[in-house]
Short mmCIF file of C-alpha atoms and ligand atoms in Angstrom, two decimals:
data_model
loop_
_atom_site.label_atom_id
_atom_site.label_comp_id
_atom_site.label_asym_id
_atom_site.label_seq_id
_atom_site.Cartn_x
_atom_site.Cartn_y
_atom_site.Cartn_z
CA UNK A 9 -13.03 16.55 -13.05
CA UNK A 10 -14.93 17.32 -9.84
CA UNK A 11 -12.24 15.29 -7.37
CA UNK A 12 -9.88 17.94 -7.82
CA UNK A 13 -12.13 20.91 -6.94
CA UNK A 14 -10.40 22.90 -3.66
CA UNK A 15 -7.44 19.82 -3.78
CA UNK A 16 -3.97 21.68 -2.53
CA UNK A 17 -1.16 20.79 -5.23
CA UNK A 18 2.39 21.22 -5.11
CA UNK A 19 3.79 21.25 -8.28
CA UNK A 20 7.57 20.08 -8.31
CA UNK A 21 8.88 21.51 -11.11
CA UNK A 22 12.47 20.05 -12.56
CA UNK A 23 14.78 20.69 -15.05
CA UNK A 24 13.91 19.10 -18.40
CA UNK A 25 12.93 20.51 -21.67
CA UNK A 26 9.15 18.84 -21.03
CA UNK A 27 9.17 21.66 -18.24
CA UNK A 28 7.42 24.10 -20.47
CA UNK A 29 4.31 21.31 -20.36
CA UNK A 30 3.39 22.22 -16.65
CA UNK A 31 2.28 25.87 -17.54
CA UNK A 32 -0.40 23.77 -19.38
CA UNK A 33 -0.78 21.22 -16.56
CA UNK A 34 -1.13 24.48 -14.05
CA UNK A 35 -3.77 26.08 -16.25
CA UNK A 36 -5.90 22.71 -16.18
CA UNK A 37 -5.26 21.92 -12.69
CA UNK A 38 -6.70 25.95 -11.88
CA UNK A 39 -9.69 24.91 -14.40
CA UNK A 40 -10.67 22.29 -12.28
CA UNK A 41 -10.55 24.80 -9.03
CA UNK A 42 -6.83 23.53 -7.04
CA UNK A 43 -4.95 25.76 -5.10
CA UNK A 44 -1.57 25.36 -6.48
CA UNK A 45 2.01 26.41 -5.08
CA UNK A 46 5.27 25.24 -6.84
CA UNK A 47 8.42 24.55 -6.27
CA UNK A 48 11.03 24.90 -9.25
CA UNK A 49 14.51 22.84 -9.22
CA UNK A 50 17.60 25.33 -9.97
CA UNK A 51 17.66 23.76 -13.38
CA UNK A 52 13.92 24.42 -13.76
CA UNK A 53 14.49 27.78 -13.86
CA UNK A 54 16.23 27.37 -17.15
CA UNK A 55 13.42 26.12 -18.83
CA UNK A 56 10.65 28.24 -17.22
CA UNK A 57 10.41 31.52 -15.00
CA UNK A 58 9.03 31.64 -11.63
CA UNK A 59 7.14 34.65 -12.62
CA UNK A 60 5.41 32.83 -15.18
CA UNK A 61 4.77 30.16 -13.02
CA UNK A 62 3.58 32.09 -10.06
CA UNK A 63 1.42 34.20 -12.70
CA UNK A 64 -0.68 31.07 -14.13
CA UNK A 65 -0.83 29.48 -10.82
CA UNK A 66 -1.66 32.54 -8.57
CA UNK A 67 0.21 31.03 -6.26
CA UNK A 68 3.62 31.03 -4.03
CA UNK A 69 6.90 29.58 -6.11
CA UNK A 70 9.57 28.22 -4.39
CA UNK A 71 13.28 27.46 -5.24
CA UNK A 72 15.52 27.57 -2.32
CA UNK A 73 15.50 24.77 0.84
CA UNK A 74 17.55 27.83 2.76
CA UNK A 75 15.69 31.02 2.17
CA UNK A 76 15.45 33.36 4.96
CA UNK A 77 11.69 34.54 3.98
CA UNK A 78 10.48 31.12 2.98
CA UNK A 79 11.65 29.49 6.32
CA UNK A 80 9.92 32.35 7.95
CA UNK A 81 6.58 31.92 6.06
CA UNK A 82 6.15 28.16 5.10
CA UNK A 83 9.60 25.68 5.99
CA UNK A 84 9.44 22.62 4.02
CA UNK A 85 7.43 20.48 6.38
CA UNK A 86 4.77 23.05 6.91
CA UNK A 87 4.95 22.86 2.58
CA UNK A 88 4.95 19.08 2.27
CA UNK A 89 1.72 19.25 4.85
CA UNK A 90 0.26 22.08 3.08
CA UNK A 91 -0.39 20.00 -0.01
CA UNK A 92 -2.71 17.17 -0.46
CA UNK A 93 -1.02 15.83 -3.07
CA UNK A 94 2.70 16.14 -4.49
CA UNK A 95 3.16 16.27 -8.71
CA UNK A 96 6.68 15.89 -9.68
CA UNK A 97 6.25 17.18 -13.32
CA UNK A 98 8.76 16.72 -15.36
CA UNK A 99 10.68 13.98 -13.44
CA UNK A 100 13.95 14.08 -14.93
CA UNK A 101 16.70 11.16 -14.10
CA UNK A 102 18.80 12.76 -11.78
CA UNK A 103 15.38 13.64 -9.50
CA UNK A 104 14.26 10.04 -9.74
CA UNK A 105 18.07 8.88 -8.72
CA UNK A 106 17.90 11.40 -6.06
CA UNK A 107 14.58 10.45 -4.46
CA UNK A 108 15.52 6.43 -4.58
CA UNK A 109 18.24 7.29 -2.74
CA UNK A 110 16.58 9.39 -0.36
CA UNK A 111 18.50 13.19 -1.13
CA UNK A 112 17.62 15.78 0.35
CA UNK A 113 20.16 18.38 -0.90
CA UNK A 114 17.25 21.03 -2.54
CA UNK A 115 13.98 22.37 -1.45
CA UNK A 116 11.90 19.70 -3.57
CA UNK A 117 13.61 16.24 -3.03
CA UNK A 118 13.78 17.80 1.11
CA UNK A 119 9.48 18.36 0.90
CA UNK A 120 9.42 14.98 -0.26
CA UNK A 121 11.48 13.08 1.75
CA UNK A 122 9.61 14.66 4.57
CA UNK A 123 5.74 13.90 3.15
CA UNK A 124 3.04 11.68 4.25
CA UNK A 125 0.84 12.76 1.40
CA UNK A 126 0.35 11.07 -2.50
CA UNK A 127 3.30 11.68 -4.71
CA UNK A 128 3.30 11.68 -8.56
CA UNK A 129 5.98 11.28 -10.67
CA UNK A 130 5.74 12.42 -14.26
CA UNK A 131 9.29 11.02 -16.31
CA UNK A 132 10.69 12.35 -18.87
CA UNK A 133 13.77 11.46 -20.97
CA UNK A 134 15.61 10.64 -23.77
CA UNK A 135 14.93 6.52 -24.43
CA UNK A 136 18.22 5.47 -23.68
CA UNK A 137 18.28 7.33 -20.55
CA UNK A 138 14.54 5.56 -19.65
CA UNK A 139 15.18 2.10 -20.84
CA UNK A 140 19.31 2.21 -18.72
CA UNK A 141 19.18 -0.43 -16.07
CA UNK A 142 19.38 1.92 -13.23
CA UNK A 143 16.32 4.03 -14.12
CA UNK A 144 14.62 0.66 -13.83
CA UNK A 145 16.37 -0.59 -10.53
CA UNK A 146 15.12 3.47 -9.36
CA UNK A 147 11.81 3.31 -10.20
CA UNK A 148 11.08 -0.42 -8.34
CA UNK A 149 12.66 1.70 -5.24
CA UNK A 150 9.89 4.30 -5.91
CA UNK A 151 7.14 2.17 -6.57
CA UNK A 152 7.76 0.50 -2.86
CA UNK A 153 7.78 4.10 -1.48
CA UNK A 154 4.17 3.97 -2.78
CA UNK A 155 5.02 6.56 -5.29
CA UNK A 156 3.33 6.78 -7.87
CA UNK A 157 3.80 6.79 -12.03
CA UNK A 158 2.68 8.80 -14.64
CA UNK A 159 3.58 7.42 -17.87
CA UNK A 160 6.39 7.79 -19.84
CA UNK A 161 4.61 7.59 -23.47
CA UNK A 162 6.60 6.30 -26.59
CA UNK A 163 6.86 9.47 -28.85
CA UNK A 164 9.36 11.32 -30.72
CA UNK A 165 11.25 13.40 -28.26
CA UNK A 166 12.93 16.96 -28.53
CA UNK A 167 15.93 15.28 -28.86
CA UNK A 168 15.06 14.02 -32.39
CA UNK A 169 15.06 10.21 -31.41
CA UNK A 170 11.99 7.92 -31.05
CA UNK A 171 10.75 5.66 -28.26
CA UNK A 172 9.44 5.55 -24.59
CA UNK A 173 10.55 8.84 -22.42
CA UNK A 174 7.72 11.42 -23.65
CA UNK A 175 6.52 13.22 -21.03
CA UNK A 176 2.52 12.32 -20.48
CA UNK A 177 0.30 15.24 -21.53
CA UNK A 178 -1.17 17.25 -19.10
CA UNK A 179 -4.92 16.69 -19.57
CA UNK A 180 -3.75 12.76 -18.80
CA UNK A 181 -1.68 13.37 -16.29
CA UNK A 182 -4.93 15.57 -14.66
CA UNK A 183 -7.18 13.11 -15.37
CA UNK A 184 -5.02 10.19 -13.76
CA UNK A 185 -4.97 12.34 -10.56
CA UNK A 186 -8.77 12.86 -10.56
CA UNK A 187 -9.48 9.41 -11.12
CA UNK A 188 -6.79 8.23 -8.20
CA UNK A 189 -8.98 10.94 -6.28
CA UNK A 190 -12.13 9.52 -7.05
CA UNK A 191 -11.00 6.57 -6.37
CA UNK A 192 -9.65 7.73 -2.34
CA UNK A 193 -13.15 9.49 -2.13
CA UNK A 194 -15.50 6.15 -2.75
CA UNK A 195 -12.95 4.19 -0.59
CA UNK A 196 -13.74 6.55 2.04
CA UNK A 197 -16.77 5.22 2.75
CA UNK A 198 -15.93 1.89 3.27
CA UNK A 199 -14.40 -0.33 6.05
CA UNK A 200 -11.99 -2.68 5.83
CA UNK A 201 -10.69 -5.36 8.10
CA UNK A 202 -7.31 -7.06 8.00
CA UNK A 203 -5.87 -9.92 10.28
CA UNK A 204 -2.59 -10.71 10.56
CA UNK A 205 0.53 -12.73 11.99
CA UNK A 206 0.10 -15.37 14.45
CA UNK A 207 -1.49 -16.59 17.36
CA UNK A 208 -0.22 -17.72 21.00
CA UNK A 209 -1.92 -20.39 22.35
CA UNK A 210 -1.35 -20.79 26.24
CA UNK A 211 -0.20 -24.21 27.36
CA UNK A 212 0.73 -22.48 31.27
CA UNK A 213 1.56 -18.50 32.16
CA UNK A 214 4.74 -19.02 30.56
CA UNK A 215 4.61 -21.52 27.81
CA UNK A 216 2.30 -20.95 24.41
CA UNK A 217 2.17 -22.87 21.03
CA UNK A 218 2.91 -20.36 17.95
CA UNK A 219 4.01 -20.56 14.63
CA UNK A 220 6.22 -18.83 11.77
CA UNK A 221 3.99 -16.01 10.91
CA UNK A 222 5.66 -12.85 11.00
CA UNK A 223 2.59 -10.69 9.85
CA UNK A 224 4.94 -8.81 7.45
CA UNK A 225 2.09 -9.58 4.82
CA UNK A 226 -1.29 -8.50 6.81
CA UNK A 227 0.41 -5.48 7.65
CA UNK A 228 1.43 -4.47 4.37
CA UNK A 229 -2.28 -5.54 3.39
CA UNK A 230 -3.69 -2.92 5.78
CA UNK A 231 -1.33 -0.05 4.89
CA UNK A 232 -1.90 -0.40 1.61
CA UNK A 233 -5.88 -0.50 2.20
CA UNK A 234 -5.79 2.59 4.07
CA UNK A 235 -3.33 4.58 1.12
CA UNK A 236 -6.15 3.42 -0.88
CA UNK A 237 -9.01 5.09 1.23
CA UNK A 238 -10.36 2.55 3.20
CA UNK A 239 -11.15 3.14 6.99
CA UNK A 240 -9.01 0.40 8.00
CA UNK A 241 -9.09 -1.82 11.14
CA UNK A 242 -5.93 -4.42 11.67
CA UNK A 243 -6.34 -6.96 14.20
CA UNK A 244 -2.54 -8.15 14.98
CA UNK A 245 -1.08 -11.38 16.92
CA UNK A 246 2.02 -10.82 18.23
CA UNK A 247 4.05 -8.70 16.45
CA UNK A 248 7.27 -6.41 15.95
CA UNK A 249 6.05 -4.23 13.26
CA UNK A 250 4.07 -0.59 13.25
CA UNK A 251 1.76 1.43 11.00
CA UNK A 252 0.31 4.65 10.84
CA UNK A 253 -2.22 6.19 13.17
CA UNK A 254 -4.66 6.55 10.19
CA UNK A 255 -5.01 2.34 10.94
CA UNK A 256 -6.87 0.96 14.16
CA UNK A 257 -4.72 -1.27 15.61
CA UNK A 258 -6.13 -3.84 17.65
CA UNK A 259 -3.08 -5.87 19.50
CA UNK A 260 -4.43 -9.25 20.69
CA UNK A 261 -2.46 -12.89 21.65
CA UNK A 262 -5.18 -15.66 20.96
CA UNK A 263 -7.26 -16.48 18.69
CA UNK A 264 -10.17 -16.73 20.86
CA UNK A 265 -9.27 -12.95 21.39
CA UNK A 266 -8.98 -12.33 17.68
CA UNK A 267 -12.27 -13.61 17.28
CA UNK A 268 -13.83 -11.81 19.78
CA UNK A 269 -12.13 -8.70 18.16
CA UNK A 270 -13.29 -9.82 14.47
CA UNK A 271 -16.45 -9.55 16.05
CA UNK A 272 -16.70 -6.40 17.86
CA UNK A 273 -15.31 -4.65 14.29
CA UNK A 274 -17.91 -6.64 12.16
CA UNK A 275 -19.68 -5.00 9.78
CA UNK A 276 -17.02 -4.08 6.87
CA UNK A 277 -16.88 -4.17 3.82
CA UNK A 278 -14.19 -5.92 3.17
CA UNK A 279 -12.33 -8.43 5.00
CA UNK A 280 -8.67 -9.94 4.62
CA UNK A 281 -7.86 -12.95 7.26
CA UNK A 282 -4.03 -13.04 6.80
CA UNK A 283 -3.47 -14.28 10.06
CA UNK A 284 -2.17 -17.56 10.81
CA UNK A 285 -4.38 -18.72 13.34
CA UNK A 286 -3.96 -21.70 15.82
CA UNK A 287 -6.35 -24.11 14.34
CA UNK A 288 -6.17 -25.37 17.99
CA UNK A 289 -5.81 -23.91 21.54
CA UNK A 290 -5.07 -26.17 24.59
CA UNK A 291 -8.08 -27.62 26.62
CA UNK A 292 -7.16 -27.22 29.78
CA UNK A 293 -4.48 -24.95 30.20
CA UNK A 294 -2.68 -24.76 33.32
CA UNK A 295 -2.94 -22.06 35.98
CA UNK A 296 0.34 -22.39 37.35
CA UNK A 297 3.99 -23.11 35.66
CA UNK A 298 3.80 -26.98 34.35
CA UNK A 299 7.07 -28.71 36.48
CA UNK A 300 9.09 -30.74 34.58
CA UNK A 301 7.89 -34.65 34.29
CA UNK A 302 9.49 -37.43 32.71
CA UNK A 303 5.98 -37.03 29.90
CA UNK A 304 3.62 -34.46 29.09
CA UNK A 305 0.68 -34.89 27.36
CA UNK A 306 -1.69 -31.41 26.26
CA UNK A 307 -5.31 -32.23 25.16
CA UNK A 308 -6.10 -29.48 22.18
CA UNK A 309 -9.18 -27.97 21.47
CA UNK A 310 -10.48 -26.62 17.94
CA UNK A 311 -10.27 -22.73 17.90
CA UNK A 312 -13.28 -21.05 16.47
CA UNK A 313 -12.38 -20.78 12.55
CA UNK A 314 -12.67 -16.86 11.74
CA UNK A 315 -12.66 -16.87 8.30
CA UNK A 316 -15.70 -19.14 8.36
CA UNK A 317 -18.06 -17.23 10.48
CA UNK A 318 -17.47 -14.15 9.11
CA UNK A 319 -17.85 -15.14 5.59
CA UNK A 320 -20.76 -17.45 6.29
CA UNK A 321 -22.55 -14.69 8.36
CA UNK A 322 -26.14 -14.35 7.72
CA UNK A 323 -26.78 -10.10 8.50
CA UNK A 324 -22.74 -9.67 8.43
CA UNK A 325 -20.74 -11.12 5.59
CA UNK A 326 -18.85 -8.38 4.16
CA UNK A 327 -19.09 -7.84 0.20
CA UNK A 328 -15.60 -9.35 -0.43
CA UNK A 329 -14.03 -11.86 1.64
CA UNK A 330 -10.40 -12.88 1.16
CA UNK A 331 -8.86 -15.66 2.83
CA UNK A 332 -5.35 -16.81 2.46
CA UNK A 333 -3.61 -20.43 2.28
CA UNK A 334 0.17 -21.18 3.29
CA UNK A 335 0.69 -24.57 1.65
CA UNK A 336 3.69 -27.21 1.96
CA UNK A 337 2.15 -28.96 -0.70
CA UNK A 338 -0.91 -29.60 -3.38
CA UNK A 339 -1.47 -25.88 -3.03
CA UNK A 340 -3.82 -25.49 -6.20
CA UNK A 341 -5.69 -28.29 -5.00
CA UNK A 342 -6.06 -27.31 -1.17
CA UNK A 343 -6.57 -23.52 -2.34
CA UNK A 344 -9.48 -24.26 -4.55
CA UNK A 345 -10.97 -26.58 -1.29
CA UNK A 346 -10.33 -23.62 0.93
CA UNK A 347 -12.48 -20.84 -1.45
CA UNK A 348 -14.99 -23.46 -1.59
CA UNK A 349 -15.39 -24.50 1.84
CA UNK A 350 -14.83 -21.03 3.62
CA UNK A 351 -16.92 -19.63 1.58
CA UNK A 352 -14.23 -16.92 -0.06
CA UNK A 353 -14.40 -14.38 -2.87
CA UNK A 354 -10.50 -14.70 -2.79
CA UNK A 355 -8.26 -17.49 -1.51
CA UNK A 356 -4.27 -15.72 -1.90
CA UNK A 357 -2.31 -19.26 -1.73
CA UNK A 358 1.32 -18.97 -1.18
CA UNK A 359 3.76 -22.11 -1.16
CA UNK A 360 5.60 -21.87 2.02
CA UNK A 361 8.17 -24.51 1.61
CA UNK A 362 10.64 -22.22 -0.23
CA UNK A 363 12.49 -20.56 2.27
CA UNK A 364 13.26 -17.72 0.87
CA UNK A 365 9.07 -16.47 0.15
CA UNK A 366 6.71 -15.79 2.36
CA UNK A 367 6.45 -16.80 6.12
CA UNK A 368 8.83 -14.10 7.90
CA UNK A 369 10.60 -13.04 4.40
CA UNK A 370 9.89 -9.71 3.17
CA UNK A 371 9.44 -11.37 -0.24
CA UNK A 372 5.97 -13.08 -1.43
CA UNK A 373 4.92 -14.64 -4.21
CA UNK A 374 1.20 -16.03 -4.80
CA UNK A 375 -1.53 -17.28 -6.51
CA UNK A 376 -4.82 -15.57 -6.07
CA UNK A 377 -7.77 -17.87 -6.65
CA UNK A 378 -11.14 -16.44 -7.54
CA UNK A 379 -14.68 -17.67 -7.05
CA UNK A 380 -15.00 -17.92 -11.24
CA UNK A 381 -12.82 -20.65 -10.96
CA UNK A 382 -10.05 -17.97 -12.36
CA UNK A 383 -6.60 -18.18 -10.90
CA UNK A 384 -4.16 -15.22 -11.21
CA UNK A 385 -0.11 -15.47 -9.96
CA UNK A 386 2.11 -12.64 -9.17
CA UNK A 387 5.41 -13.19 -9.16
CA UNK A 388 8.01 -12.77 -6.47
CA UNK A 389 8.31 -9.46 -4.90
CA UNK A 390 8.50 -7.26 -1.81
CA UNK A 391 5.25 -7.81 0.62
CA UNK A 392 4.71 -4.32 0.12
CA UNK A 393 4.24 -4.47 -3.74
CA UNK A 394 2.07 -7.52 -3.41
CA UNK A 395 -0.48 -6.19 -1.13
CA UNK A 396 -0.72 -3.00 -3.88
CA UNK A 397 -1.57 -5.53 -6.50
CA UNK A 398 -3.55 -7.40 -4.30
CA UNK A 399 -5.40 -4.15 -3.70
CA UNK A 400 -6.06 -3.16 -7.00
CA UNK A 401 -7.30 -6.31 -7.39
CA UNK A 402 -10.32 -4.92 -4.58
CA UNK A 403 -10.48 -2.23 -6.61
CA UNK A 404 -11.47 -3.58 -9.52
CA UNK A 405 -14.16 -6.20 -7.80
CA UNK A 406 -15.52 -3.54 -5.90
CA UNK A 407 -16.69 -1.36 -9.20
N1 LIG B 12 -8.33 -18.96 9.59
C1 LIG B 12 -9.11 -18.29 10.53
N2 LIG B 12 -9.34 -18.85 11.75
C2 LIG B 12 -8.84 -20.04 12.07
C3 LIG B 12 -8.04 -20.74 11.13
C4 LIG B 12 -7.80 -20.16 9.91
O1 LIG B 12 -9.58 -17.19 10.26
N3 LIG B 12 -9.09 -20.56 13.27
C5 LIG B 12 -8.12 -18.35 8.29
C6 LIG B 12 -6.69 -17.93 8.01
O2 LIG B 12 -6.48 -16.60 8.43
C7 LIG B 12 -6.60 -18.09 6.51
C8 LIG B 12 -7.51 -19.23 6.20
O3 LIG B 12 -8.38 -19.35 7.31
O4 LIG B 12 -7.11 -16.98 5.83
C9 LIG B 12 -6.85 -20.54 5.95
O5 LIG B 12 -6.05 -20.86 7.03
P1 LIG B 12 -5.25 -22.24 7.07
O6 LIG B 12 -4.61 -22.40 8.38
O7 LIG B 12 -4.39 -22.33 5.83
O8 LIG B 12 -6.46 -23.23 6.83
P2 LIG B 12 -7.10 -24.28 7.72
O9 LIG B 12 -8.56 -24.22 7.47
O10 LIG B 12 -6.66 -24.15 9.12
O11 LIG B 12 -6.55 -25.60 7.06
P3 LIG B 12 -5.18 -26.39 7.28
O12 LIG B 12 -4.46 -25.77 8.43
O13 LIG B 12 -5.66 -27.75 7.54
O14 LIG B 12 -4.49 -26.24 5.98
#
């Protein structure tokens, strides 16, 4: 498990009687060469001891947001930035409940609240407590934080009953990590390229032809590249929305622009055209503010289709290339057309005449359409979720 050699862990410890399991988890994770400092939850402390702890781990332990000497040495952001990677082990109910709803009322759900870095959650509970509607409504709040799940396994439980709420063991939960690591590392070397939201195309200084596009979806697509390790480049239309400075934002307004920027950023490796692009741009456009006349008639132009010349690139064309298709109607039909003729690896068809998905909703549901004449649909959910899957699905081409 090489990934996790020198890796800075903090191990959030809670109360739960699957507690005693991260001694084990600490001892692997110290195998494999981490530096390691914990925090334990008051309750944690009922299950294990801090000196026990901070004896396997050789490391600091933790347990109050509002100690003097702690504030002094390491507050909780200087913790939270310490680490490289946050394992909540075991994540009890009332720590999940309290991180969906964004607590910060102890040391641990504080260091979390206030992270930028991977976080882990390892659950364990009694079934009933697992399976209760709200755990579920909970976790789908997590999942869009980006955080991620270890388990729970279906076991017997040391409460006597049977079913899913076992606490993952630790050599799983270490290998998980070190794969999500190895993962991050190979990403690292790559390059990724992600358009998104619309275009404005000039009629006179004042006056340009748009669309609906809100880019909520491309800029989902490119945070959730650049979580995954990818050197990340967005090239944005217009647009409201922000991401991290660990993304190269390039703003433009035309698609002649967003061409020219496609093309400054070429090679990559891989390369997402979410944007809806003007298929046209006016011919002549005016210099000066157009007066008002009893008729006007604009003469369009065909804008340079981006998609096509990248993925039909002779030197350039990057190993996957994923186009997308907003349809009214016939989508299966004018999807399959679109991978065909463009060239794609990946056409990501969504039907845009329910108002409620897709073009400036913060819900999507689509059909991804592969080259092996496969077609895959993911149901309705938040942009955010749909660019993970969506990502995974890179992933797993890219192996
Ligand atoms: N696209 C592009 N450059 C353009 C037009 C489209 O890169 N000038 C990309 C979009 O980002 C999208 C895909 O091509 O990934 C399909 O866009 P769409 O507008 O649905 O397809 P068109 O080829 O324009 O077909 P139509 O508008 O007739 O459906």
């Amino acid at each position: 498990m090489k990934n996790l050699k020198d890796k800075k862990i903090l191990l959030i410890i809670c109360g739960g009687v699957a507690a005693y399991k991260s001694l084990e988890t600490i001892r692997i994770l110290k195998k494999c060469g981490c530096e390691i400092k914990s925090i334990l939850t008051s309750n944690a402390k009922k299950f294990v001891t801090p000196l026990s702890v901070a004896s396997l781990s050789r490391g600091k332990v933790y347990d109050d947001l509002f100690n003097v000497e702690n504030e002094s040495e390491m507050d909780h952001i200087a913790l939270s930035r310490w680490a490289d990677l946050i394992l909540v082990e075991p994540a009890t109910a009332n720590t999940i409940s309290k991180l969906a709803k964004g607590s910060s009322e102890d040391l641990a759900s504080t260091v979390i609240l206030a992270s930028n870095k991977p976080i882990f959650l390892v659950p364990a509970m009694n079934v009933r407590m697992w399976e209760h509607p709200s755990m579920k409504e909970n976790l789908e709040i997590l999942k869009t934080y980006s955080y991620k799940i270890i388990g729970p396994e279906i076991g017997e439980m040391a409460c006597g009953e049977y079913g899913e709420g076992k606490m993952t063991e630790p050599l799983d939960i270490v290998n998980t990590i070190n794969d999500y690591l190895f993962l991050i590392n190979k990403n690292n070397r790559l390059k990724a390229l992600v358009t998104a939201g619309p275009t404005h195309e000039y009629i006179d200084p004042v006056r340009f032809i748009t669309n609906k596009s809100s880019g909520k979806q491309g800029y989902e697509l490119a945070k959730s590249l650049s979580r995954n390790g990818f050197q990340t480049t967005l090239i944005s239309g217009p647009t409201n929305l922000k991401v991290d400075d660990e993304i190269k934002l390039i703003k433009v307004e035309t698609a002649e622009q967003m061409f020219k920027e496609t093309q400054k950023n070429l090679p990559v490796d891989v390369a997402i055209f979410s944007a809806a692009v003007a298929d046209f741009k006016v011919f002549e456009k005016s210099d000066i503010k157009i007066k008002k006349e009893d008729k006007l008639t604009i003469k369009l132009e065909k804008n340079v289709d981006i998609l096509n010349y990248v993925s039909n690139h002779n030197s350039m064309r990057p190993k996957l290339v994923i186009g997308f298709a907003a349809e009214t109607n016939n989508l299966e039909n004018n999807a399959e057309k679109k991978l065909k003729n463009k060239n794609c690896d990946m056409i990501i068809a969504n039907d845009v005449s329910d108002k409620n998905i897709g073009f400036d909703s913060d819900f999507n549901e689509v059909t991804i359409f592969y080259k092996n004449n496969k077609q895959e649909k993911l149901s309705s959910k938040n942009k955010m979720l749909i660019s993970e899957e969506i990502v995974e699905r890179i992933n797993n081409q890219l192996t």
